XYZ file of C-alpha atoms in Angstrom:
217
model
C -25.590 -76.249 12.863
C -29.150 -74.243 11.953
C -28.207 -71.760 14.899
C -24.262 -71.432 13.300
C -25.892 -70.834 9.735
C -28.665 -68.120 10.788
C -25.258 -66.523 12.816
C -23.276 -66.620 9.489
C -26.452 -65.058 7.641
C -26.474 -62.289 10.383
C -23.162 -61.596 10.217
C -23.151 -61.052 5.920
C -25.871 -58.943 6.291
C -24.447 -56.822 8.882
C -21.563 -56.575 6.754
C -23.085 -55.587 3.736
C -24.929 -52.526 5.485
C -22.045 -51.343 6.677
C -19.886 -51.530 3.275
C -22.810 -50.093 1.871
C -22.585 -46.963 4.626
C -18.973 -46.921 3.727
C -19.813 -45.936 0.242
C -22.195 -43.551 0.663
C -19.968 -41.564 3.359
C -16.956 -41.508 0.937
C -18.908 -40.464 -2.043
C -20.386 -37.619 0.025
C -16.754 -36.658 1.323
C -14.758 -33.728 -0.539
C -11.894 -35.003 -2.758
C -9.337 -32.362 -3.842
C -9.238 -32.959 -7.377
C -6.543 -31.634 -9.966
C -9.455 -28.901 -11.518
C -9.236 -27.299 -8.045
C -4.840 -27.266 -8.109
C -5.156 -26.005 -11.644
C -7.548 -22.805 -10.459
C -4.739 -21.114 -8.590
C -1.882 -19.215 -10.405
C 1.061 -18.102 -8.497
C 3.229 -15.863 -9.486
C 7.073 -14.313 -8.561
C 6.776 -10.208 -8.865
C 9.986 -8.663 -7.791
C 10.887 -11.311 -5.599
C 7.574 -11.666 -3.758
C 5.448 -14.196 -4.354
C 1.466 -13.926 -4.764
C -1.061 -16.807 -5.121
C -4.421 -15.833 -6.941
C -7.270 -17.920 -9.198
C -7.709 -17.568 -12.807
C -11.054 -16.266 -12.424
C -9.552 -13.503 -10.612
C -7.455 -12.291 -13.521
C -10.100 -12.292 -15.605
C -12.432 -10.388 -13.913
C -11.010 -7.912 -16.205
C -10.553 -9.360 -20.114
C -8.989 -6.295 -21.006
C -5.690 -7.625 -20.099
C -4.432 -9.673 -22.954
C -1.270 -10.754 -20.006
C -3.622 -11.846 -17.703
C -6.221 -13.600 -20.096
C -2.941 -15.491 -21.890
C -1.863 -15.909 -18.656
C -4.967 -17.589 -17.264
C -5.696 -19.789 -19.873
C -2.298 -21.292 -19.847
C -2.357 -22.576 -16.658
C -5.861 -24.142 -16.899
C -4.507 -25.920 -19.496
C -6.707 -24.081 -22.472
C -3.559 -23.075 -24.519
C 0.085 -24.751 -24.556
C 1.178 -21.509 -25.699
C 1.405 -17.507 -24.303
C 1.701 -14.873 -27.139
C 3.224 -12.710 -25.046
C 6.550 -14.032 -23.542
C 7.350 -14.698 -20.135
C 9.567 -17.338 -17.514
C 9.326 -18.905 -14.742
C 10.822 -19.327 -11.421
C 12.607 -22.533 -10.015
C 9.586 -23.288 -8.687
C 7.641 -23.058 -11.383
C 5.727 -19.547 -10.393
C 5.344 -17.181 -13.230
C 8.381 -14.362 -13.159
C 7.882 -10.782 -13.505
C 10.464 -8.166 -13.058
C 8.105 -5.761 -11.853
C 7.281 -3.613 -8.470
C 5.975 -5.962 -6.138
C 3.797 -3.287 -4.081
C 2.060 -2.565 -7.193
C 1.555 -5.644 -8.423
C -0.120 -6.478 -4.661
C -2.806 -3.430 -5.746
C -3.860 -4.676 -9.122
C -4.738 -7.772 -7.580
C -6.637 -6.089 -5.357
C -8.343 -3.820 -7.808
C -9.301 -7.223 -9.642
C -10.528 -8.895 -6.217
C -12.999 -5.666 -4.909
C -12.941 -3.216 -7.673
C -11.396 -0.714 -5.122
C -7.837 1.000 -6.065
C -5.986 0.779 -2.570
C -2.709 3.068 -2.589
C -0.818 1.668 0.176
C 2.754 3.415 1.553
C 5.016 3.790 -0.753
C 2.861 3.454 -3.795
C 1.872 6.682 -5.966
C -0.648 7.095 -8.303
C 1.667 7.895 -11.380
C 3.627 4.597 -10.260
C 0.418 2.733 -10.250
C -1.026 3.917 -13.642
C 2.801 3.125 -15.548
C 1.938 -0.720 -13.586
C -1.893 -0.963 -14.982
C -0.316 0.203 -18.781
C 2.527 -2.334 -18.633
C -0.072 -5.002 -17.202
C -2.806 -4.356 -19.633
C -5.970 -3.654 -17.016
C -7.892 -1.167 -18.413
C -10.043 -0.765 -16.323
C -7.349 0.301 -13.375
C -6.062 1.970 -15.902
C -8.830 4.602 -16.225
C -9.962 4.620 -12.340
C -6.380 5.848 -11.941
C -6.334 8.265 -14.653
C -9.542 9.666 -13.587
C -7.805 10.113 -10.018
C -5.139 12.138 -11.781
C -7.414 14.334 -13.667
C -9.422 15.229 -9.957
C -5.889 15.825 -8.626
C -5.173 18.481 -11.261
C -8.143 20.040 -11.429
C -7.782 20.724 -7.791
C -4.290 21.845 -8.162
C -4.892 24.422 -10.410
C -8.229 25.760 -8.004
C -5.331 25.975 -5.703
C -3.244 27.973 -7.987
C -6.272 30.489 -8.187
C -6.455 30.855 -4.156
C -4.666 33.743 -2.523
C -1.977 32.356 -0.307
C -3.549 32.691 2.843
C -6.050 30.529 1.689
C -4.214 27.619 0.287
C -4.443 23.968 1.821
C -0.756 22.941 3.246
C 1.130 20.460 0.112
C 2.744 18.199 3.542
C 1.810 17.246 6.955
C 3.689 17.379 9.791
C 4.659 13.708 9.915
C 5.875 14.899 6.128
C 8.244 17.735 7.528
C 9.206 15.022 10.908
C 10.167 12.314 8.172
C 12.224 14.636 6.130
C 14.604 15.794 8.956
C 14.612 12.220 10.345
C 15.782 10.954 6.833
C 18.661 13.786 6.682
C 21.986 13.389 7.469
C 23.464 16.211 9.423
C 24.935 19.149 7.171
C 22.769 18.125 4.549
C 20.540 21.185 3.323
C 16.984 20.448 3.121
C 15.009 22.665 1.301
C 11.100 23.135 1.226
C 11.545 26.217 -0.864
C 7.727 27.327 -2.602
C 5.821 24.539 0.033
C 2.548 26.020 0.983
C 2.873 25.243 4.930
C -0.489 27.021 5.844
C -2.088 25.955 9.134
C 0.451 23.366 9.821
C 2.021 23.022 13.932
C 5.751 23.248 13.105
C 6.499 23.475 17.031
C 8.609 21.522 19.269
C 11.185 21.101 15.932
C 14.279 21.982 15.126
C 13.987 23.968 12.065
C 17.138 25.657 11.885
C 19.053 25.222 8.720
C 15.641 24.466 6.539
C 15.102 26.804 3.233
C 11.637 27.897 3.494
C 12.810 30.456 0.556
C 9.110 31.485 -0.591
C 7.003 29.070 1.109
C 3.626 29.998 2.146
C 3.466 30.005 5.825
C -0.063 31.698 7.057
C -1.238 30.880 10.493
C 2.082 28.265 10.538
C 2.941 27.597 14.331
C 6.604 27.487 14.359
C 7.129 28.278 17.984
């Protein structure tokens, strides 16, 4: 009976170490918890859908969307003052370009304004106004301004010295895109330099385009 009871005193105490080793591996172990759900925001632009974290939007506070937006979600404010809805599954719903929407997130994640295909610069300064990011706002604006100002040094150029307005892939994509008998025009394009060759050209208006050093054959 002594050796049974030192066994039995064994055994609790080899017990208790390991439910204490238990409890220090579990409390060391990540838990999701509902702070990190709340931190993302997703949202329905367009039809697309885009996931990003409320810090994120306001990296820029200009955006009185965005900051409304942001602390709505976390649970800050039970109300937006500036209306909006929501999908069927719950993801805030904007009727709004989707590939724009795609570079102001961007913008706010690097600080870097990223045209992609398909995008413009006008398009993407009417999406920073109607969004309320300043900040994009003015990078783009300031892009505008350097694309003017180098538009009108062109102006002052003789022709022969004027930059080409397209590529080729420009001129390849426009016939592709054309359905025969269609006219297409390129009437007033400054061509300079370009290497036209190898494509059929026939039936194109170059009515006044500038064409120096062009290779069309």
């Amino acid at each position: 009976s002594a050796i049974y009871g030192r066994d039995s005193i064994f055994v609790a105490c080899i017990e208790r170490i390991m439910s204490a080793a238990e409890t220090a591996a579990s409390s060391k172990s990540p838990t999701r918890s509902s702070s990190d759900d709340s931190e993302w925001i997703h949202f329905n632009v367009g039809g697309e859908y885009f996931c990003t974290t409320r810090s994120t939007l306001l990296v820029d506070d200009s955006s009185a969307l965005f900051r409304n937006l942001a602390e709505l979600d976390s649970g800050a404010s039970d109300s937006c003052s500036i209306p909006f809805s929501r999908d069927d599954k719950g993801r805030i719903l904007f009727d709004r370009d989707p590939r724009y929407f795609d570079v102001i997130l961007s913008f706010l994640r690097t600080g870097e304004v990223r045209l992609d295909k398909g995008t413009s610069t006008r398009g993407l300064l009417r999406e920073a106004q109607y969004f309320g990011v300043e900040t994009l706002e003015q990078a783009v604006q300031r892009m505008l301004d350097a694309d003017e100002a180098a538009e009108a040094r062109q102006a002052t150029l003789p022709n022969s010295q004027r930059e080409p307005e397209v590529t080729r892939e420009d001129v390849v994509r426009s016939i592709m895109s054309t359905t025969s008998g269609t006219p297409l025009r390129f009437q007033g394009i400054c061509f300079n330099t370009l290497v036209l060759n190898d494509l059929d050209l026939s039936g194109i208006n170059f009515h006044r385009a500038k064409m120096h050093s062009t290779q069309l054959v």
